[in-house]
Coordinates of C-alpha atoms in Angstrom, one line a residue:
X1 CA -91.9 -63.8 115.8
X2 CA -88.4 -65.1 116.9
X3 CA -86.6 -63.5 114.3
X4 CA -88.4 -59.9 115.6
X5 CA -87.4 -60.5 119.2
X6 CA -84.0 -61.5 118.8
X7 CA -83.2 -58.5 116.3
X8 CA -84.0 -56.3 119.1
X9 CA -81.5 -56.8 121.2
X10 CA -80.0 -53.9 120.4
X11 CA -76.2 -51.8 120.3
X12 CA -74.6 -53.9 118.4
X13 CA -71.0 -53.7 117.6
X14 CA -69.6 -52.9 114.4
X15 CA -65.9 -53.1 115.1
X16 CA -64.4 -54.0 118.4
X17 CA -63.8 -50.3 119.5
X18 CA -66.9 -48.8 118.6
X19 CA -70.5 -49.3 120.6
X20 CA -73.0 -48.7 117.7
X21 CA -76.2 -49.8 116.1
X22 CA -75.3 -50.8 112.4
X23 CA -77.7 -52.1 110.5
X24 CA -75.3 -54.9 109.4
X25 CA -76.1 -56.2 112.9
X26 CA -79.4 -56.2 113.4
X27 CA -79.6 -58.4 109.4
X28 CA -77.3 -60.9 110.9
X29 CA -79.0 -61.2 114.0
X30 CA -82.3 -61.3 112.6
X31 CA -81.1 -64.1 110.0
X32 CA -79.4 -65.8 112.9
X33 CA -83.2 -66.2 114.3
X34 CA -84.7 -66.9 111.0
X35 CA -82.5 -69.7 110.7
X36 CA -83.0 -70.8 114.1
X37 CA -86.6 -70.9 114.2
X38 CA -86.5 -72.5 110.9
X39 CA -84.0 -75.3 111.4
X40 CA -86.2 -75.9 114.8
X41 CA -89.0 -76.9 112.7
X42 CA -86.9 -78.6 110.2
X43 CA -85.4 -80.7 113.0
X44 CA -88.3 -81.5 114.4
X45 CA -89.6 -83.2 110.8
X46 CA -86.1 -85.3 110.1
X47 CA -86.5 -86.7 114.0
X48 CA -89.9 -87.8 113.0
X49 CA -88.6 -89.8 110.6
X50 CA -85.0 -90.2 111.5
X51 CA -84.8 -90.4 115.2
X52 CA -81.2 -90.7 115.3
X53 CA -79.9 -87.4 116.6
X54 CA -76.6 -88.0 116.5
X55 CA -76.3 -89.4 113.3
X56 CA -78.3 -86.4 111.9
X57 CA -76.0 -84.0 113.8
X58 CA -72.7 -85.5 112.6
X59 CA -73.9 -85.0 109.1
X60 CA -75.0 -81.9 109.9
X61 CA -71.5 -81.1 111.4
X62 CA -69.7 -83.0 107.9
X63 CA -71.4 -80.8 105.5
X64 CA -70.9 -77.7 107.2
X65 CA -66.8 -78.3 107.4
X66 CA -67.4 -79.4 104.4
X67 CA -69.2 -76.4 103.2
X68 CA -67.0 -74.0 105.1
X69 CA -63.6 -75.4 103.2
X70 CA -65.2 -75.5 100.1
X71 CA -66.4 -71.9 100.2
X72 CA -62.5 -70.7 101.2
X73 CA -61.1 -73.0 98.6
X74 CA -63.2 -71.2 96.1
X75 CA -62.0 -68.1 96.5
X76 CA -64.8 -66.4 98.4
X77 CA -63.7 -66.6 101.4
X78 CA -59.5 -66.3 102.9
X79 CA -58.3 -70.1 103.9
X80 CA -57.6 -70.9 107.4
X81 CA -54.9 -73.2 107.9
X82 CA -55.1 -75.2 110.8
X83 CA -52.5 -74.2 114.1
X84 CA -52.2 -76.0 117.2
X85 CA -53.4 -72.5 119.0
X86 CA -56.4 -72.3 117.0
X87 CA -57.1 -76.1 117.4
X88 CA -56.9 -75.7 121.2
X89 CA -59.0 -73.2 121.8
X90 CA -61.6 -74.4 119.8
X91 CA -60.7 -78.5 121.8
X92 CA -61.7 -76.4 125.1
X93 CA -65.2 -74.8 123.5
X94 CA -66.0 -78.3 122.1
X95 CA -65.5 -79.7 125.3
X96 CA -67.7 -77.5 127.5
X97 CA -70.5 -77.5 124.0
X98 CA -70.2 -81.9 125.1
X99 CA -70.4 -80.9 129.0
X100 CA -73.4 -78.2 128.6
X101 CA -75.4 -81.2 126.7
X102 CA -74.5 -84.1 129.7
X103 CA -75.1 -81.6 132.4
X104 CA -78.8 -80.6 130.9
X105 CA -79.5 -84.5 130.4
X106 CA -78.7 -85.5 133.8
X107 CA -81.0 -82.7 134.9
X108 CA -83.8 -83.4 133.3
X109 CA -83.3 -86.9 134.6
X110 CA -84.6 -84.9 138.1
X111 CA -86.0 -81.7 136.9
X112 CA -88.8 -80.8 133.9
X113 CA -88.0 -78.6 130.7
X114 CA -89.6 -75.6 132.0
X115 CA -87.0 -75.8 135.2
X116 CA -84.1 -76.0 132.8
X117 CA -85.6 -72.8 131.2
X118 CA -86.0 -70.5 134.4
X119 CA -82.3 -70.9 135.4
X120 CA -81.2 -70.9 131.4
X121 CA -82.7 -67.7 131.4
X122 CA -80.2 -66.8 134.5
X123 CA -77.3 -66.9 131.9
X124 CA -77.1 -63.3 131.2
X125 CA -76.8 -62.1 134.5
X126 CA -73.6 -64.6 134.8
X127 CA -72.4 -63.9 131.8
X128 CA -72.2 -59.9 132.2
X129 CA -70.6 -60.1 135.3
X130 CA -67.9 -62.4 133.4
X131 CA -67.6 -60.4 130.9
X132 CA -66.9 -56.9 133.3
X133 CA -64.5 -59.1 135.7
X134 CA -62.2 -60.9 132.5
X135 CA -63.0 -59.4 129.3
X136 CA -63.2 -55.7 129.8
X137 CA -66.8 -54.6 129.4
X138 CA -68.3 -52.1 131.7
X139 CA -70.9 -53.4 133.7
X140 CA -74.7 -53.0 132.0
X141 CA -76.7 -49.9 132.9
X142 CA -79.4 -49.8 135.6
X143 CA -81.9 -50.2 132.7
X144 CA -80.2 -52.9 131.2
X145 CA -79.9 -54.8 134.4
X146 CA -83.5 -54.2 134.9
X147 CA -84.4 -55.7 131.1
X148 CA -82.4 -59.0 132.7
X149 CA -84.6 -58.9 135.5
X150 CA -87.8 -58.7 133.5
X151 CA -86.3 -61.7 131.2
X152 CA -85.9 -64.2 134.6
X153 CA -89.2 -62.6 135.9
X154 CA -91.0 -63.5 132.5
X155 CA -89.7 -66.8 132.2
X156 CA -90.0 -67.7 136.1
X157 CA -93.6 -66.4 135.6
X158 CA -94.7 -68.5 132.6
X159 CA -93.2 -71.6 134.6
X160 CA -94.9 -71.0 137.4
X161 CA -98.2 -70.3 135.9
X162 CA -98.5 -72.8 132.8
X163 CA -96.2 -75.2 133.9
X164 CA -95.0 -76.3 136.8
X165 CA -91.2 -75.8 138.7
X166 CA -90.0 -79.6 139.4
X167 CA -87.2 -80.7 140.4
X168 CA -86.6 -84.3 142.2
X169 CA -84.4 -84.2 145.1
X170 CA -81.4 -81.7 146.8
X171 CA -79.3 -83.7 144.7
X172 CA -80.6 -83.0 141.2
X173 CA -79.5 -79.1 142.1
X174 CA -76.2 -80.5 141.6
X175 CA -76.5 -81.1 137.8
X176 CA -78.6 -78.3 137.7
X177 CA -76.2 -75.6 138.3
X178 CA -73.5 -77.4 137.0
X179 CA -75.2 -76.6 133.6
X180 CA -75.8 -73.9 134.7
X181 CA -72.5 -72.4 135.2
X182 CA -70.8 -74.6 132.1
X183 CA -73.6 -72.7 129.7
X184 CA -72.4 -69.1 131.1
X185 CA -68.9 -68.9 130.8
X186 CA -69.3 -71.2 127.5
X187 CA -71.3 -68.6 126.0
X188 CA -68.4 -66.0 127.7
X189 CA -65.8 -68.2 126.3
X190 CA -67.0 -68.5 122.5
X191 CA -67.2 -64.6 122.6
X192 CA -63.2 -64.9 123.1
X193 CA -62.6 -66.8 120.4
X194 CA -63.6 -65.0 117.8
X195 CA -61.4 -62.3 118.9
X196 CA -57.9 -61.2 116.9
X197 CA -55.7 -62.6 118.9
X198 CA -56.3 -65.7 116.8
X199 CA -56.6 -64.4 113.6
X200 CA -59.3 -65.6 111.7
X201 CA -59.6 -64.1 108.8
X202 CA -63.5 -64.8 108.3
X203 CA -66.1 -66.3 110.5
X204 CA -66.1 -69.5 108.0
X205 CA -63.2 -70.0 110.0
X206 CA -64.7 -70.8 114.1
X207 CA -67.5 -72.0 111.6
X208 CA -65.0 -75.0 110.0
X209 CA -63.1 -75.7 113.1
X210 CA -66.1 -76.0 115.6
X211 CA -68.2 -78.5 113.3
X212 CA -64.8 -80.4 112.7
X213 CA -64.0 -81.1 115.8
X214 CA -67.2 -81.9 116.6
X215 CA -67.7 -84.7 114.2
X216 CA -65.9 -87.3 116.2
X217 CA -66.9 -86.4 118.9
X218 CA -71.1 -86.5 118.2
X219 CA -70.5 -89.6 116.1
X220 CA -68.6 -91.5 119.2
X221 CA -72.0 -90.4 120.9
X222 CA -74.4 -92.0 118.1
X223 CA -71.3 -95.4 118.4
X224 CA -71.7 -95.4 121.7
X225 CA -76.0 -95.2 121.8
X226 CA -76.0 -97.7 118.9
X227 CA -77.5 -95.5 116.3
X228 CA -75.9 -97.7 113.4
X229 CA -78.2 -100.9 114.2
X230 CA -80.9 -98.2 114.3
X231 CA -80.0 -96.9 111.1
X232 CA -80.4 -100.1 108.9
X233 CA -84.3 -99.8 109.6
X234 CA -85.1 -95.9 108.4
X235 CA -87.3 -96.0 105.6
X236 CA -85.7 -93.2 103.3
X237 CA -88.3 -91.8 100.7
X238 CA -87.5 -88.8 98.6
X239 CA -89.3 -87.1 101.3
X240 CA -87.0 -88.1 103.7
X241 CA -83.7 -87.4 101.8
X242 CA -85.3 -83.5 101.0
X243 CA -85.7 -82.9 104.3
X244 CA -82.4 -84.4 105.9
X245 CA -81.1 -81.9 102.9
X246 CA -82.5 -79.2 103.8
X247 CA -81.5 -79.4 107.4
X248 CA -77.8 -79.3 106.5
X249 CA -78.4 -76.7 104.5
X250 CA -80.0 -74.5 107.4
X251 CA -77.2 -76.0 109.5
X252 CA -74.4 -74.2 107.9
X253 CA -76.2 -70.8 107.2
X254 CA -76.9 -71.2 111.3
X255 CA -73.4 -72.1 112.1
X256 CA -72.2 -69.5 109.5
X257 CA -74.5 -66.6 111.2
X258 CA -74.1 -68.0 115.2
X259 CA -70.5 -66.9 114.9
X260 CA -70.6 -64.0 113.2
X261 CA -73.4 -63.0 115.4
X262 CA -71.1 -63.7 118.5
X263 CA -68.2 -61.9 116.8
X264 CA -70.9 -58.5 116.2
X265 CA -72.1 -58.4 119.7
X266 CA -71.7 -58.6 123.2
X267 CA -72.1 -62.0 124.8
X268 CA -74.3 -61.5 127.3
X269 CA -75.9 -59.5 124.2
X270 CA -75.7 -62.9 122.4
X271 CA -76.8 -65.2 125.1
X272 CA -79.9 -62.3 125.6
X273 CA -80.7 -63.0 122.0
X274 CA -80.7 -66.9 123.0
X275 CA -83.2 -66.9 125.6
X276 CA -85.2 -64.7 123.2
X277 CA -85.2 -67.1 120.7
X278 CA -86.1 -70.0 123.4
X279 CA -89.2 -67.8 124.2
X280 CA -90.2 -66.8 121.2
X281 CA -90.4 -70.4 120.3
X282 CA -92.1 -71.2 123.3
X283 CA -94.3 -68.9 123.0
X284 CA -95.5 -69.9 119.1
X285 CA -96.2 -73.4 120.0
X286 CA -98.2 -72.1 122.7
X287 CA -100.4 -69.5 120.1
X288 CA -100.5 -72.4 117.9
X289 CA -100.9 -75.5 119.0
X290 CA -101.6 -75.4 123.4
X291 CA -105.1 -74.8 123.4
X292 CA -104.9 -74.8 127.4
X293 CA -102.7 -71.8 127.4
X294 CA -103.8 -69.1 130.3
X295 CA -103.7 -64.9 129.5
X296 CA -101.2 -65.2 132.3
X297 CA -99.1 -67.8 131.2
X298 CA -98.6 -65.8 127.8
X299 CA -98.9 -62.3 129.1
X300 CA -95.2 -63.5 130.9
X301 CA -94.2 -65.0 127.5
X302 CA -94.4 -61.3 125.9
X303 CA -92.9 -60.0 129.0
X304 CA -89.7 -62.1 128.7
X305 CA -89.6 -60.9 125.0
X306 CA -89.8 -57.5 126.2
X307 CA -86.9 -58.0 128.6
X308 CA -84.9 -58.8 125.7
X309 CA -85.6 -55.9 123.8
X310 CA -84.9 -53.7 126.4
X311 CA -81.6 -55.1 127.0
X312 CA -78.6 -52.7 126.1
X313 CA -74.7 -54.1 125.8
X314 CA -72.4 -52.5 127.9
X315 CA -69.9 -50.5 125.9
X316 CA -65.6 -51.3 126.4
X317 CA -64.5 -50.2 129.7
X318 CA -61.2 -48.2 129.5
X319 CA -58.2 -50.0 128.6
X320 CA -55.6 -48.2 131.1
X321 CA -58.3 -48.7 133.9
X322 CA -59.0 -52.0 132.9
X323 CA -55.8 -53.3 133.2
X324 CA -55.1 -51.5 136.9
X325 CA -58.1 -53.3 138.2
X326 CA -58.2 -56.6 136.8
X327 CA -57.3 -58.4 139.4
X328 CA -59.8 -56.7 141.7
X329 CA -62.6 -57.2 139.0
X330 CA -61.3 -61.0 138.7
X331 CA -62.1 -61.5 142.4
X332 CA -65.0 -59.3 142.4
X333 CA -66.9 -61.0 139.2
X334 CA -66.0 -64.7 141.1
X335 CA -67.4 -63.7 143.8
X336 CA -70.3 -61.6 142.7
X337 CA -70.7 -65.0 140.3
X338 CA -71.2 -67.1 143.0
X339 CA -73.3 -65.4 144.9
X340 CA -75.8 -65.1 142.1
X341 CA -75.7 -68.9 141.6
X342 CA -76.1 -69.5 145.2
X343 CA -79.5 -67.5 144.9
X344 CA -80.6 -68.9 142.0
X345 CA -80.2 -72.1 143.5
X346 CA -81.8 -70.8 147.1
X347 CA -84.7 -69.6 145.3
X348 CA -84.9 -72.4 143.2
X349 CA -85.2 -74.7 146.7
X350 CA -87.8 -72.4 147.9
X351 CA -90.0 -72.8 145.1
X352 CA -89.3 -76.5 144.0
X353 CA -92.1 -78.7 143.7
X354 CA -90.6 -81.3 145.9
X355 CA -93.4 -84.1 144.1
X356 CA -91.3 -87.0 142.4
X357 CA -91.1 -86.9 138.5
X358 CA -92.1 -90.2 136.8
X359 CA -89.3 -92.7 135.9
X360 CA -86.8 -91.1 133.4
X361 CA -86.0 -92.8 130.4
X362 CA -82.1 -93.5 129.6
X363 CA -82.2 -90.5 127.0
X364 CA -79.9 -90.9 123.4
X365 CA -77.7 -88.4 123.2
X366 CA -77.9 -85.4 122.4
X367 CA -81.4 -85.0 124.5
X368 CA -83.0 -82.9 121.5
X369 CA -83.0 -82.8 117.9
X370 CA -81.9 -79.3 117.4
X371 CA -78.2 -80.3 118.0
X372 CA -76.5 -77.1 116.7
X373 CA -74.6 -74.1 117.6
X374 CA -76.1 -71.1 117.4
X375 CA -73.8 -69.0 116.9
X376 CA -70.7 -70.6 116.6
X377 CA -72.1 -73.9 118.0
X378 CA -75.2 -74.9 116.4
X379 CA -78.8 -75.0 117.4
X380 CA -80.0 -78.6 115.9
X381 CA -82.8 -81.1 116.2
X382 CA -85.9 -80.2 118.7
X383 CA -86.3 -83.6 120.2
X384 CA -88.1 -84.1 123.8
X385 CA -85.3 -83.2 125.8
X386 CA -83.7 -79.2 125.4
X387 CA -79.8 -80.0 124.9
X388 CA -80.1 -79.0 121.1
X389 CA -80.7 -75.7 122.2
X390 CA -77.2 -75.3 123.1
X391 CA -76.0 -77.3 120.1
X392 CA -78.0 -74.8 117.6
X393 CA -75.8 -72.0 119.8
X394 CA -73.0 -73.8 119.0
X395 CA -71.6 -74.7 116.1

C-alpha cells in the first residue's frame, strides 16, 4: 500500500530541464517506498531485540559507506573523491538531519505523535513556497495546491477523529515549529545538493558522504546515552544477527534510492511522497492490527493518500525571469513562509487539547528505530517516538 501511494506522486523529472513522467521515476520512487515500508518493519524487529537505536543506526550508517565505496571501487560506479565543498555542504545537511531529530524529541516531550504528524504534513506547503522564492520552481498549480490542502485536511482529520491533538503548554509550540521549520527547508536543502554544481558523478556519492558523516555523529549519541553498557547484555541468536543483517542491507538500497529519488523529483514532490509514506503506514497498522479504528478515522487516511496522488510538481520557472525577480521572490517566499507557520501554529492553539500529557520519559536518542534517510538521509528503526522518520529520509 505505501509503495502505491508514494509512486503516485506524479511528474517526475527525468533531467533537470525537462518536466516529464518517465517511467524510470515512478520504479525509483516506488522502490524508495518498498524499501521504506520494509525497513519499517525490519526496524521494528531488531529494536525488539536490540533496543539500542543508535548503535543499530551507526552500523547501519558503516555499512552503507561502506557499501557505497566498495561499489565505486569496483568499477560500477565513478569514485568520488572527497573536497572540502562537497564535505561542507553535506556538514550543514547532517546538522539540520541531528536538529530535525532533537527538535521532534523535545516535542513529543509536550505534544503526542499524531500532533507531530498534522504539522509534518504542513511541510509541503513550506517547502514549495521555498522552492519558488530560492530555487527557481514556479509556484504549484491551483490543483496542486488544492492536493496539499487535502493532504493537511486528511491528516488533521484522522487526528482529530482517532486520536487526539495534544499538546502541553504555549511553550511546547516552541519546539514544535522549530521542527517544523528545520524539517522544510532540510528537505529544500537536500534537493540542492544533489544538484551539478557539486558534481557528483552518481548518487552513491550524497549516499557515501551523508552516512559518513553521520557515523560519528549517531555514535557520540549511543556514547553519550550509554548504549555500550547496554550492549554487553543483548542476547545475539542467529536470529538476531539475520535480522540486524538484513536491516543494513535495506539501509543502503534506502539510502541508495532516498537520494536518487530527491535528485528525480521536485522537493516538495519528495517531501509529498514522505507524508504518503507516513500515511500509508499509518494507515496499515490501523487495517491490521487497531481493532478500534472508526470509518471516519480511516476514510481521512485514504483522503490524505489521495492528496498525494493528486499532487503535481511545479515545472522550472524561466531562467531570465528568475533571475530579475529573485530578490522580490526571496522576500516574498520569507514572508509568505512565515505567515503560513504563524497559522499553522494559530490553528494549532485553537484546537489544542490544553489536558496535560503524562510524565515523559527522558527518551534515547534517536526517538524511533527507523533512524534513516529516506532519500538521501535515511528512514531507520520504528521505535515509540517518530524521529526515524526523518532519519529513513535521510541518509
Amino acid at each position: 500500500m505505501q509503495t502505491a501511494t508514494s509512486g503516485a506522486c506524479v511528474e517526475m523529472v527525468a533531467k533537470p530541464q525537462d518536466d516529464v513522467i518517465t517511467s524510470e521515476a515512478a520504479i525509483i520512487l516506488l522502490l524508495f517506498s518498498a524499501t521504506a515500508a520494509s525497513l519499517l518493519l525490519v526496524n521494528k524487529l531488531v529494536m525488539f531485540y536490540i533496543p539500542l537505536p543508535s548503535f543499530v543506526s551507526t552500523l547501519q550508517f558503516v555499512v552503507t559507506a561502506i557499501f557505497s565505496y566498495g561499489w565505486m571501487l569496483s568499477g560500477n560506479a565513478p569514485v568520488e573523491t572527497w573536497e572540502w565543498k562537497k564535505v561542507k555542504a553535506y556538514l550543514y545537511y547532517t546538522g539540520m538531519f541531528v536538529g530535525s531529530i532533537y527538535t521532534n524529541m523535545k516535542a513529543l516531550q509536550h505534544a503526542n505523535v499524531e500532533t507531530i504528524i498534522v504539522f509534518r504534513s504542513c511541510c509541503p506547503l513550506v517547502v514549495a513556497i521555498i522552492e519558488w522564492g530560492f530555487m527557481d520552481r514556479q509556484l504549484p498549480s491551483p490543483s496542486s495546491w488544492l492536493a496539499l490542502l487535502v493532504l493537511v485536511g486528511g491528516c488533521a482529520g484522522y487526528v482529530f477523529t482517532d486520536r487526539a491533538f495534544v499538546i502541553n503548554g504555549f511553550g511546547a509550540y516552541t519546539w514544535v515549529t522549530a521542527y517544523f521549520m528545520i524539517l522544510s527547508v532540510e528537505m529544500a536543502y537536500g534537493k540542492h545538493i544533489v544538484g551539478p554544481h557539486l558534481n557528483f558523478a552518481s548518487m552513491w556519492g550524497p549516499t557515501l558522504y551523508t552516512n559518513a558523516i553521520s557515523t560519528p555523529v549517531m555514535l557520540s549519541i549511543g556514547l553519550l546515552t550509554d548504549e555500550p553498557s547496554r550492549l554487553v547484555r543483548v542476547v545475539w541468536t542467529p536470529w538476531v544477527c539475520a535480522l540486524l543483517l538484513l536491516s543494513c542491507v535495506i539501509g543502503v538500497a534506502i539510502s541508495f534510492l532516498g537520494w536518487k529519488s530527491r535528485q528525480t523529483v521536485t522537493a516538495s514532490c519528495y517531501t509529498v511522497v514522505g507524508v504518503a509514506n507516513k500515511m500509508a503506514t499509518v494507515l496499515a497498522n490501523v487495517l491490521i492490527w487497531d481493532q478500534h479504528a472508526s470509518a471516519p478515522g480511516i476514510l481521512f487516511l485514504m483522503l490524505c493518500l489521495a492528496g498525494a496522488v493528486g499532487y503535481q510538481q511545479p515545472p522550472k520557472a524561466d531562467e531570465a525571469t528568475a533571475a530579475s525577480q529573485r530578490p522580490k521572490r526571496i522576500a516574498l517566499a520569507c514572508t509568505g513562509v512565515l505567515c503560513l507557520i504563524g497559522a499553522v501554529v494559530v490553528l494549532g492553539l485553537s484546537s489544542g487539547n490544553s489536558r496535560s500529557l503524562p510524565p515523559a520519559r527522558a527518551p534515547s536518542l534517536p526517538p524511533s528505530s527507523q533512524v534513516r534517510h529516506s532519500g538521501g538521509h535515511t528512514h531507520r528503526t520504528g521505535a515509540a517516538l517518530s524521529a526515524p522518520d526523518e532519519t529513513s529520509e535521510c541518509l
